[in-house]
Coordinates of N, CA and C in Angstrom, one line a residue:
X1 N -0.7 -6.1 6.3 CA -1.6 -5.5 5.4 C -2.5 -6.3 5.0
X2 N -3.7 -6.1 4.7 CA -5.2 -6.6 4.3 C -5.0 -7.3 3.4
X3 N -5.7 -8.1 3.0 CA -5.6 -9.1 1.9 C -6.0 -8.2 0.4
X4 N -5.1 -8.9 -0.2 CA -5.6 -8.1 -1.5 C -6.0 -8.8 -2.7
X5 N -7.1 -8.5 -3.1 CA -7.8 -9.6 -3.6 C -7.2 -9.4 -5.4
X6 N -7.1 -10.4 -6.0 CA -6.4 -10.0 -7.8 C -7.3 -11.1 -8.9
X7 N -7.3 -10.6 -9.8 CA -7.8 -11.1 -11.1 C -6.8 -11.2 -12.2
X8 N -7.0 -12.5 -12.6 CA -5.8 -12.9 -13.7 C -6.7 -12.8 -15.1
X9 N -6.4 -12.2 -16.1 CA -6.7 -12.7 -17.4 C -5.5 -12.9 -18.2
X10 N -5.8 -13.9 -19.1 CA -4.5 -14.4 -19.6 C -4.7 -15.6 -20.5
X11 N -4.6 -15.8 -21.6 CA -5.2 -16.6 -22.6 C -4.4 -18.4 -22.5
X12 N -3.0 -18.1 -21.3 CA -1.7 -19.0 -21.7 C -2.4 -19.9 -20.2
X13 N -3.1 -21.0 -19.9 CA -3.7 -21.5 -18.9 C -2.1 -21.9 -17.8
X14 N -1.1 -22.5 -18.7 CA -0.1 -22.5 -17.6 C 0.5 -21.5 -16.9
X15 N 0.6 -20.4 -17.6 CA 1.0 -18.9 -17.1 C -0.2 -18.5 -15.6
X16 N -1.3 -18.6 -16.4 CA -2.4 -18.3 -15.3 C -2.4 -19.2 -14.0
X17 N -2.0 -20.3 -14.4 CA -2.2 -21.1 -13.2 C -0.9 -21.4 -12.4
X18 N 0.0 -21.2 -13.1 CA 1.1 -20.8 -12.2 C 1.2 -19.5 -11.4
X19 N 0.7 -18.3 -11.8 CA 1.0 -17.1 -10.8 C -0.2 -17.3 -10.1
X20 N -1.1 -17.7 -10.2 CA -2.2 -18.1 -9.0 C -2.1 -19.1 -7.8
X21 N -0.6 -20.0 -8.0 CA 0.2 -20.9 -7.3 C 1.0 -19.7 -6.6
X22 N 1.8 -19.1 -7.3 CA 2.8 -18.3 -6.6 C 1.9 -17.3 -6.0
X23 N 1.0 -16.5 -6.1 CA 0.5 -15.6 -5.4 C -0.2 -16.2 -4.0
X24 N -1.2 -17.0 -4.8 CA -1.6 -17.8 -3.1 C -0.6 -18.2 -2.5
X25 N 0.6 -18.3 -2.8 CA 1.2 -18.7 -1.6 C 1.5 -17.5 -0.6
X26 N 1.1 -16.0 -0.8 CA 1.7 -15.5 -0.1 C 0.1 -15.0 0.9
X27 N 0.3 -14.8 2.4 CA -0.9 -14.7 3.0 C -1.4 -13.9 2.5
X28 N -1.1 -12.4 2.2 CA -2.0 -11.1 2.1 C -2.4 -11.2 0.3
X29 N -2.4 -12.3 -0.2 CA -2.6 -12.0 -1.7 C -3.5 -13.1 -2.0
X30 N -4.7 -13.1 -2.6 CA -5.6 -13.9 -2.8 C -6.1 -14.1 -4.3
X31 N -6.3 -14.6 -5.4 CA -6.3 -14.5 -6.6 C -7.9 -15.3 -6.5
X32 N -8.9 -14.5 -6.7 CA -10.2 -14.6 -6.6 C -10.8 -14.7 -8.3
X33 N -9.9 -14.6 -9.2 CA -10.7 -14.3 -10.2 C -9.7 -15.0 -11.3
X34 N -9.8 -16.0 -12.5 CA -9.3 -16.2 -13.5 C -10.0 -16.1 -14.8
X35 N -9.6 -15.9 -15.7 CA -10.2 -15.6 -16.9 C -9.1 -15.9 -18.4
X36 N -9.7 -16.3 -19.1 CA -9.1 -16.9 -20.4 C -8.6 -15.6 -21.2
X37 N -9.6 -14.7 -21.5 CA -9.7 -13.6 -22.6 C -10.6 -12.5 -21.9
X38 N -10.7 -11.2 -22.7 CA -11.6 -10.2 -22.2 C -12.9 -10.5 -22.1
X39 N -13.5 -11.1 -22.7 CA -15.2 -11.5 -22.7 C -15.1 -12.3 -21.6
X40 N -14.3 -13.3 -21.2 CA -14.6 -13.8 -20.0 C -14.4 -13.3 -18.7
X41 N -13.3 -12.5 -18.8 CA -13.2 -11.3 -17.8 C -14.4 -10.7 -17.4
X42 N -14.9 -10.0 -18.4 CA -16.0 -9.1 -18.1 C -17.1 -10.0 -17.5
X43 N -17.5 -11.5 -18.4 CA -18.6 -11.8 -17.7 C -18.2 -12.2 -16.2
X44 N -17.4 -12.7 -15.8 CA -17.0 -12.7 -14.5 C -17.0 -11.9 -13.6
X45 N -16.3 -10.6 -14.1 CA -16.8 -9.1 -13.1 C -18.1 -9.1 -12.7
X46 N -19.1 -9.2 -13.9 CA -20.3 -8.8 -13.8 C -21.0 -9.9 -12.3
X47 N -20.3 -10.9 -12.5 CA -20.9 -11.9 -11.2 C -20.4 -12.0 -9.7
X48 N -19.2 -11.0 -9.7 CA -18.9 -10.4 -8.6 C -19.4 -9.7 -7.6
X49 N -19.5 -10.4 -6.5 CA -20.0 -9.7 -5.3 C -19.2 -8.2 -5.3
X50 N -17.7 -8.5 -5.2 CA -16.9 -7.4 -4.4 C -15.8 -7.6 -6.0
X51 N -15.5 -6.4 -6.5 CA -14.8 -6.4 -8.1 C -13.1 -6.2 -6.8
X52 N -12.6 -7.2 -7.2 CA -11.1 -7.5 -7.2 C -10.2 -6.3 -6.7
X53 N -9.1 -6.3 -6.5 CA -8.6 -4.6 -5.9 C -7.6 -4.3 -7.2
X54 N -6.8 -5.6 -8.1 CA -6.0 -5.5 -8.6 C -6.1 -6.7 -9.9
X55 N -5.8 -6.0 -11.2 CA -6.3 -7.2 -12.1 C -4.6 -6.9 -12.9
X56 N -4.3 -8.2 -13.2 CA -3.2 -8.5 -13.8 C -3.4 -9.1 -15.4
X57 N -3.0 -8.1 -16.3 CA -3.7 -8.1 -17.5 C -2.8 -8.6 -19.0
X58 N -3.0 -9.7 -19.4 CA -2.2 -10.1 -20.4 C -3.1 -9.2 -21.8
X59 N -1.9 -8.6 -22.9 CA -2.5 -8.1 -23.9 C -3.3 -8.7 -24.9
X60 N -2.2 -9.6 -25.6 CA -2.5 -10.8 -26.4 C -3.5 -12.0 -26.3
X61 N -4.7 -12.0 -26.3 CA -5.5 -12.8 -26.3 C -6.7 -12.9 -27.4
X62 N -7.3 -14.2 -27.1 CA -8.4 -14.2 -28.5 C -9.5 -13.7 -27.8
X63 N -10.5 -13.5 -28.9 CA -12.1 -13.0 -28.6 C -12.0 -11.4 -28.2
X64 N -11.5 -11.1 -27.2 CA -11.2 -9.9 -26.9 C -9.9 -9.5 -26.0
X65 N -9.0 -8.9 -26.6 CA -7.6 -8.7 -26.0 C -7.7 -7.6 -25.1
X66 N -6.4 -7.4 -24.6 CA -6.2 -6.6 -23.0 C -6.6 -5.2 -23.6
X67 N -6.2 -4.5 -24.6 CA -6.8 -3.3 -25.2 C -7.7 -2.8 -25.3
X68 N -8.7 -3.7 -25.9 CA -9.9 -3.8 -25.9 C -10.8 -3.8 -24.7
X69 N -10.5 -4.7 -23.9 CA -11.2 -4.9 -22.5 C -10.6 -4.1 -21.6
X70 N -9.3 -3.1 -21.9 CA -9.0 -2.1 -20.8 C -10.1 -0.8 -20.9
X71 N -10.1 -0.7 -22.4 CA -11.2 0.6 -22.6 C -12.7 0.4 -22.0
X72 N -12.9 -0.5 -21.5 CA -14.4 -1.0 -21.2 C -14.1 -0.8 -19.6
X73 N -12.8 -1.7 -19.0 CA -12.6 -1.4 -17.4 C -12.3 0.1 -16.9
X74 N -11.7 0.7 -17.8 CA -11.5 2.2 -17.6 C -12.7 2.8 -16.9
X75 N -13.8 3.0 -17.9 CA -15.1 3.1 -17.6 C -16.1 2.6 -16.9
X76 N -16.0 1.4 -17.1 CA -16.8 0.5 -15.9 C -16.3 0.1 -14.6
X77 N -15.5 0.2 -14.2 CA -14.5 -0.4 -13.3 C -13.1 0.2 -12.9
X78 N -14.1 1.7 -12.6 CA -12.2 2.5 -12.6 C -11.7 2.0 -11.2
X79 N -12.5 1.5 -10.4 CA -11.5 0.9 -8.9 C -10.8 0.1 -9.1
X80 N -11.1 -0.7 -10.4 CA -9.8 -1.8 -10.6 C -8.8 -1.6 -11.1
X81 N -7.6 -1.7 -10.1 CA -6.0 -1.3 -10.9 C -5.4 -2.3 -11.7
X82 N -5.1 -2.0 -13.2 CA -4.7 -3.0 -14.3 C -3.3 -2.6 -14.0
X83 N -2.6 -3.9 -13.9 CA -1.4 -4.1 -14.1 C -0.8 -5.1 -15.4
X84 N -0.3 -4.1 -16.5 CA -0.4 -5.3 -17.4 C 1.0 -6.0 -17.5
X85 N 0.9 -7.4 -17.9 CA 2.0 -8.1 -17.6 C 2.2 -8.7 -19.0
X86 N 2.8 -8.6 -19.9 CA 2.9 -8.7 -21.4 C 4.3 -9.1 -22.1
X87 N 4.1 -10.2 -22.7 CA 5.7 -10.1 -23.9 C 5.6 -8.9 -24.7
X88 N 4.5 -8.3 -24.7 CA 4.9 -6.8 -25.9 C 5.3 -5.5 -24.7
X89 N 6.5 -5.7 -24.6 CA 7.3 -4.3 -23.9 C 7.7 -3.3 -24.8
X90 N 7.1 -2.9 -25.3 CA 7.3 -1.7 -26.5 C 7.1 -0.3 -25.9
X91 N 7.5 0.6 -26.4 CA 6.9 2.4 -26.2 C 5.5 2.2 -26.3
X92 N 5.6 2.0 -27.3 CA 3.9 2.3 -28.0 C 3.4 1.5 -27.2
X93 N 3.2 0.1 -27.0 CA 2.3 -0.6 -26.2 C 2.0 0.4 -24.5
X94 N 3.1 0.4 -24.1 CA 3.4 0.9 -22.7 C 2.6 2.3 -22.5
X95 N 2.8 3.3 -23.4 CA 2.0 4.5 -23.7 C 0.5 4.3 -23.4
X96 N 0.3 3.6 -24.8 CA -0.7 3.3 -24.9 C -2.0 2.8 -23.7
X97 N -1.4 1.5 -23.0 CA -1.8 1.1 -21.9 C -2.0 2.0 -20.9
X98 N -0.9 2.7 -20.7 CA -0.7 4.0 -19.7 C -2.1 5.0 -19.7
X99 N -2.3 5.0 -21.2 CA -3.5 6.1 -21.4 C -4.7 5.5 -21.4
X100 N -4.7 4.5 -21.2 CA -6.2 3.6 -20.6 C -5.9 3.1 -19.1
X101 N -5.4 4.0 -18.4 CA -5.6 4.2 -16.8 C -4.6 2.8 -16.5
X102 N -3.6 1.8 -17.1 CA -2.6 0.7 -16.2 C -1.8 1.5 -15.4
X103 N -2.2 1.1 -14.1 CA -1.3 1.6 -13.4 C 0.3 0.9 -13.1
X104 N 0.5 0.2 -13.9 CA 1.7 -0.5 -13.8 C 1.8 -1.4 -15.2
X105 N 3.4 -1.7 -15.4 CA 3.3 -2.4 -16.8 C 5.0 -3.3 -16.5
X106 N 4.6 -4.8 -16.8 CA 5.5 -5.4 -16.4 C 5.9 -6.4 -17.5
X107 N 7.1 -6.5 -18.1 CA 7.2 -7.8 -19.1 C 6.9 -9.1 -18.6
X108 N 6.7 -10.0 -19.1 CA 6.0 -11.3 -19.0 C 6.9 -12.3 -18.3
X109 N 8.3 -12.0 -18.6 CA 9.5 -12.5 -18.3 C 10.1 -12.3 -16.6
X110 N 9.4 -11.0 -16.1 CA 9.6 -10.4 -14.5 C 9.9 -11.7 -13.9
X111 N 10.5 -11.5 -12.6 CA 10.6 -12.2 -11.4 C 9.2 -12.2 -10.5
X112 N 9.0 -13.4 -9.9 CA 7.9 -13.5 -9.0 C 7.7 -12.4 -7.9
X113 N 8.9 -12.4 -7.7 CA 9.2 -11.2 -6.5 C 9.1 -9.8 -7.1
X114 N 9.0 -9.7 -8.1 CA 8.7 -8.3 -8.7 C 7.4 -7.9 -9.3
X115 N 6.5 -9.1 -9.5 CA 5.4 -9.1 -9.9 C 4.5 -8.9 -8.4
X116 N 5.1 -9.6 -7.4 CA 4.4 -9.5 -5.8 C 4.9 -7.5 -5.2
X117 N 5.8 -7.5 -5.9 CA 6.3 -6.0 -5.1 C 5.3 -5.2 -6.0
X118 N 5.3 -5.5 -7.2 CA 4.2 -4.5 -8.1 C 2.7 -4.7 -7.5
X119 N 2.4 -5.3 -7.2 CA 0.9 -5.7 -6.6 C 0.6 -4.6 -5.3
X120 N 1.6 -4.8 -4.6 CA 1.7 -4.2 -3.4 C 2.2 -3.0 -3.5
X121 N 2.9 -2.3 -4.2 CA 2.8 -0.9 -4.3 C 1.3 -0.3 -5.3
X122 N 1.2 -1.2 -6.1 CA 0.1 -0.3 -6.7 C -1.4 -0.1 -5.9
X123 N -1.3 -1.4 -4.9 CA -2.6 -1.4 -3.9 C -2.0 -0.2 -3.1
X124 N -0.8 0.1 -2.4 CA -0.9 0.9 -1.5 C -0.5 2.6 -2.0
X125 N -0.3 2.5 -3.2 CA 0.1 3.9 -3.6 C -0.7 4.3 -5.2
X126 N -1.0 3.2 -5.5 CA -2.5 3.6 -6.7 C -1.3 3.3 -8.0
X127 N -0.3 3.3 -7.7 CA 0.6 3.2 -9.2 C 2.0 2.5 -8.8
X128 N 2.6 2.0 -9.8 CA 4.1 2.0 -9.3 C 4.9 1.5 -11.1
X129 N 5.4 2.8 -11.3 CA 6.1 2.9 -12.6 C 7.7 2.2 -12.4
X130 N 8.3 1.4 -12.9 CA 9.9 1.4 -12.4 C 10.4 2.1 -13.5
X131 N 11.8 2.0 -13.3 CA 12.6 3.1 -14.2 C 12.3 3.2 -15.8
X132 N 12.3 2.2 -16.0 CA 12.3 1.9 -17.8 C 10.9 2.7 -18.0
X133 N 10.0 2.3 -17.5 CA 8.6 2.7 -17.7 C 8.3 4.3 -17.8
X134 N 9.0 4.7 -16.5 CA 8.9 6.1 -16.2 C 10.3 6.9 -17.2
X135 N 11.1 6.4 -17.4 CA 11.6 6.7 -18.3 C 11.1 7.0 -20.0
X136 N 10.2 6.1 -20.1 CA 9.1 6.0 -21.5 C 8.6 6.9 -21.5
X137 N 7.4 7.2 -20.3 CA 6.4 8.1 -20.2 C 7.0 9.7 -20.2
X138 N 8.1 10.0 -19.6 CA 9.1 11.5 -19.9 C 9.4 11.1 -21.4
X139 N 10.2 10.3 -22.2 CA 10.3 10.7 -23.5 C 9.3 10.8 -24.6
X140 N 8.3 9.9 -24.2 CA 6.9 10.1 -24.9 C 6.3 11.7 -24.4
X141 N 6.4 12.2 -23.3 CA 5.9 13.7 -23.3 C 6.6 14.8 -24.2
X142 N 8.3 14.3 -23.8 CA 9.2 15.1 -24.4 C 8.9 15.3 -26.2
X143 N 8.8 13.8 -26.4 CA 8.8 14.0 -28.1 C 7.4 14.4 -28.3
X144 N 6.5 14.5 -27.8 CA 4.9 15.1 -28.2 C 5.1 16.8 -28.4
X145 N 5.8 17.3 -27.4 CA 6.3 18.7 -27.2 C 4.9 19.2 -27.0
X146 N 3.7 18.7 -26.1 CA 2.4 19.4 -26.1 C 2.8 21.0 -25.0
X147 N 1.8 21.8 -25.4 CA 1.9 23.1 -24.6 C 1.5 22.6 -23.1
X148 N 2.0 23.6 -22.4 CA 1.6 23.2 -20.8 C 0.1 23.6 -20.5
X149 N -0.5 22.5 -20.0 CA -2.1 22.7 -19.7 C -1.9 23.8 -18.6
X150 N -3.3 24.6 -19.1 CA -3.6 25.3 -17.8 C -4.7 25.0 -16.9
X151 N -4.2 25.1 -15.6 CA -5.8 25.0 -14.9 C -5.9 26.6 -13.9
X152 N -7.2 26.3 -13.3 CA -7.6 28.0 -12.7 C -7.1 27.7 -11.5
X153 N -6.9 26.7 -10.8 CA -6.7 26.6 -9.2 C -5.2 26.7 -8.6
X154 N -4.5 27.3 -8.6 CA -3.3 27.1 -7.6 C -3.0 26.5 -6.8
X155 N -1.7 25.7 -6.7 CA -1.7 24.3 -5.5 C -1.2 25.3 -4.5
X156 N -1.5 24.8 -3.5 CA -1.0 25.4 -2.0 C 0.8 24.8 -1.4
X157 N 1.2 24.8 -0.7 CA 2.6 24.8 -0.7 C 2.2 23.4 -0.1
X158 N 1.4 23.0 1.0 CA 1.3 21.9 1.0 C 0.7 20.6 0.0
X159 N -0.1 21.2 -0.8 CA -0.4 20.3 -2.1 C 0.8 20.0 -2.6
X160 N 1.6 20.9 -3.2 CA 3.0 20.7 -3.6 C 3.7 19.8 -3.2
X161 N 3.9 20.1 -1.5 CA 4.5 19.0 -0.9 C 4.1 17.5 -1.0
X162 N 2.4 17.1 -1.2 CA 1.9 16.2 -0.7 C 2.6 15.7 -2.3
X163 N 2.1 16.7 -3.3 CA 2.0 15.9 -4.9 C 3.7 15.5 -5.2
X164 N 4.7 16.0 -4.9 CA 6.1 15.7 -4.8 C 6.2 14.4 -4.2
X165 N 5.8 13.7 -3.0 CA 5.8 12.9 -2.4 C 5.4 11.8 -3.2
X166 N 4.1 12.1 -3.5 CA 3.3 11.1 -4.7 C 4.2 10.6 -5.8
X167 N 4.7 11.8 -6.5 CA 5.2 11.6 -7.5 C 6.8 10.8 -7.6
X168 N 7.3 10.7 -6.1 CA 8.4 10.0 -5.9 C 7.8 8.6 -5.1
X169 N 6.5 8.5 -5.4 CA 6.1 6.7 -5.0 C 6.2 6.7 -3.5
X170 N 5.8 7.1 -2.9 CA 5.8 7.1 -1.5 C 3.9 7.1 -0.8
X171 N 4.0 6.1 0.3 CA 2.6 5.6 0.0 C 2.1 6.9 1.1
X172 N 0.7 6.7 1.5 CA -0.1 7.4 2.0 C 1.1 7.6 3.6
X173 N 0.9 6.6 4.3 CA 1.4 6.5 5.5 C 2.9 7.3 5.8
X174 N 3.8 6.8 4.6 CA 5.2 7.5 4.6 C 5.0 9.1 4.4
X175 N 4.0 9.3 3.7 CA 3.8 11.1 3.6 C 3.6 11.5 4.9
X176 N 2.8 11.1 5.2 CA 1.9 11.4 6.6 C 3.2 11.7 7.6
X177 N 4.1 10.5 7.9 CA 5.0 10.6 8.5 C 6.2 11.8 8.6
X178 N 6.5 11.9 6.8 CA 7.5 12.8 6.4 C 6.8 14.3 6.7
X179 N 5.5 14.5 6.8 CA 5.1 16.0 6.5 C 4.4 16.1 8.1
X180 N 4.4 15.1 8.7 CA 4.1 15.3 10.6 C 2.1 15.7 10.5
X181 N 1.5 14.9 9.2 CA 0.2 15.0 9.3 C -0.2 13.8 9.4
X182 N -1.6 13.7 9.3 CA -2.4 12.2 9.5 C -2.7 11.6 8.0
X183 N -2.9 10.2 8.3 CA -2.9 9.7 6.6 C -4.4 10.3 6.0
X184 N -5.2 10.7 6.8 CA -6.2 10.9 6.6 C -6.5 12.5 5.8
X185 N -5.6 13.1 6.5 CA -5.2 14.4 6.1 C -4.4 14.4 4.2
X186 N -3.5 13.4 4.2 CA -2.7 13.4 2.9 C -4.0 12.7 2.1
X187 N -5.0 11.9 2.7 CA -5.9 11.8 1.5 C -6.6 12.7 1.1
X188 N -7.0 13.8 1.8 CA -7.7 14.5 1.8 C -6.9 15.4 0.8
X189 N -5.8 16.1 0.8 CA -4.9 16.2 -0.2 C -4.5 16.0 -1.4
X190 N -4.6 14.5 -1.6 CA -4.9 14.0 -2.9 C -6.0 13.9 -3.4
X191 N -6.9 13.7 -2.9 CA -8.4 14.3 -3.6 C -8.2 15.6 -4.2
X192 N -8.2 16.5 -3.6 CA -8.2 17.8 -3.7 C -7.1 17.9 -5.1
X193 N -6.4 17.6 -5.0 CA -5.0 17.7 -6.2 C -5.8 16.6 -7.6
X194 N -6.2 15.6 -7.2 CA -7.1 14.9 -8.5 C -7.9 15.7 -8.5
X195 N -8.7 16.7 -8.1 CA -10.2 17.3 -8.7 C -9.5 18.7 -9.0
X196 N -8.3 19.3 -8.7 CA -7.8 20.5 -9.1 C -7.3 20.4 -10.6
X197 N -6.3 19.2 -10.4 CA -5.7 18.8 -11.8 C -6.5 18.2 -12.7
X198 N -7.9 17.4 -12.6 CA -8.7 16.9 -13.3 C -8.1 15.7 -13.8
X199 N -7.5 14.8 -12.9 CA -6.9 13.4 -12.9 C -7.6 12.2 -12.1
X200 N -7.9 11.2 -12.9 CA -8.6 10.1 -12.4 C -8.1 9.4 -11.1
X201 N -6.8 9.4 -11.6 CA -6.0 8.6 -10.5 C -4.5 9.3 -10.2
X202 N -4.0 8.7 -9.1 CA -2.6 9.1 -8.6 C -1.6 8.7 -9.9
X203 N -1.9 7.8 -10.3 CA -0.7 7.7 -11.8 C -1.1 8.8 -13.1
X204 N -2.2 9.3 -12.9 CA -2.6 10.5 -13.7 C -1.7 11.5 -13.4
X205 N -1.7 12.1 -12.1 CA -1.4 13.1 -11.2 C 0.5 13.0 -11.9
X206 N 0.8 11.7 -12.0 CA 2.6 11.9 -12.2 C 2.5 12.2 -13.9
X207 N 1.6 11.8 -14.5 CA 1.6 11.8 -16.0 C 1.7 13.2 -15.9
X208 N 0.4 14.1 -15.3 CA 0.2 15.5 -15.8 C 1.6 16.4 -15.1
X209 N 2.3 15.9 -13.9 CA 3.2 16.8 -13.4 C 4.3 16.7 -14.6
X210 N 4.7 15.4 -15.2 CA 5.8 15.2 -16.1 C 5.2 16.0 -17.3
X211 N 4.4 16.2 -17.8 CA 3.7 16.8 -18.7 C 3.9 18.6 -18.9
X212 N 4.0 19.2 -17.5 CA 3.5 20.5 -17.3 C 4.7 20.6 -16.6
X213 N 6.1 19.9 -16.1 CA 7.1 20.0 -15.5 C 7.0 20.9 -14.4
X214 N 5.9 20.7 -13.6 CA 5.3 21.2 -12.2 C 6.3 21.5 -11.3
X215 N 7.1 19.8 -11.1 CA 8.0 19.2 -10.4 C 9.3 18.7 -10.6
X216 N 10.2 18.9 -9.9 CA 11.6 17.5 -10.2 C 10.9 16.2 -9.9
X217 N 10.8 15.4 -10.9 CA 10.6 14.0 -10.3 C 11.9 13.0 -10.8
X218 N 12.2 12.6 -9.7 CA 13.4 11.6 -10.0 C 13.5 10.4 -10.8
X219 N 13.8 10.0 -12.0 CA 13.7 9.1 -12.5 C 13.7 8.2 -11.8
X220 N 14.4 7.7 -10.9 CA 14.7 6.3 -10.1 C 13.6 6.3 -9.0
X221 N 12.5 5.1 -8.7 CA 11.5 5.3 -8.2 C 12.4 5.1 -6.4
X222 N 11.7 5.7 -5.9 CA 12.3 5.3 -4.3 C 12.0 3.8 -4.0
X223 N 13.3 3.5 -3.3 CA 13.7 2.2 -2.8 C 12.9 2.1 -1.5
X224 N 11.7 0.5 -1.8 CA 11.0 0.8 -0.6 C 11.5 -0.4 0.1
X225 N 12.8 -0.7 0.3 CA 13.2 -1.6 1.6 C 14.6 -0.8 1.7

């Protein structure tokens, strides 16, 4: 696996430094940026020659909290994949951050192995929602009872197959193997889906599918091991 560059934004120095030590112990993970709040994070991102692949983001920080900085990152750094790690593991916070393009959400007492697995999954697939988070997304959509969105372009059978496997949290190489096509072709179908369904990222595809009941998505994500 290619080396994954990681930024950490958290006002707790002990957590920030401890997480850096844990992650840097893996050959394919490299913490390249540490910030103590949202203002510090944005200043350091401006100085980066290369934007990190993944951001571990706390929500409760002084000066500029995680929610405020996420709004800016969503617009200014759309390629930076935000993983929220917070003590605030409630339905309202989870839904709010997913609407701000967070591609994963973990409680702060998560095991290190789970954090590493989430980083890897987000890097490989673009998002990673565990059973609890996926259930909260589904419940929120049902409770809002939004009318089904209308889109002008029908999906091809192949695009539906790719979309189903994306929602089941398979990687592009895994989808390619299952459908006997190349990974490049999978990327092409994924880009077409993003365009047709007007979604910013693959996490948005999952939310769109749930909201519009396009496909049957299992609540339990695929076991990657």
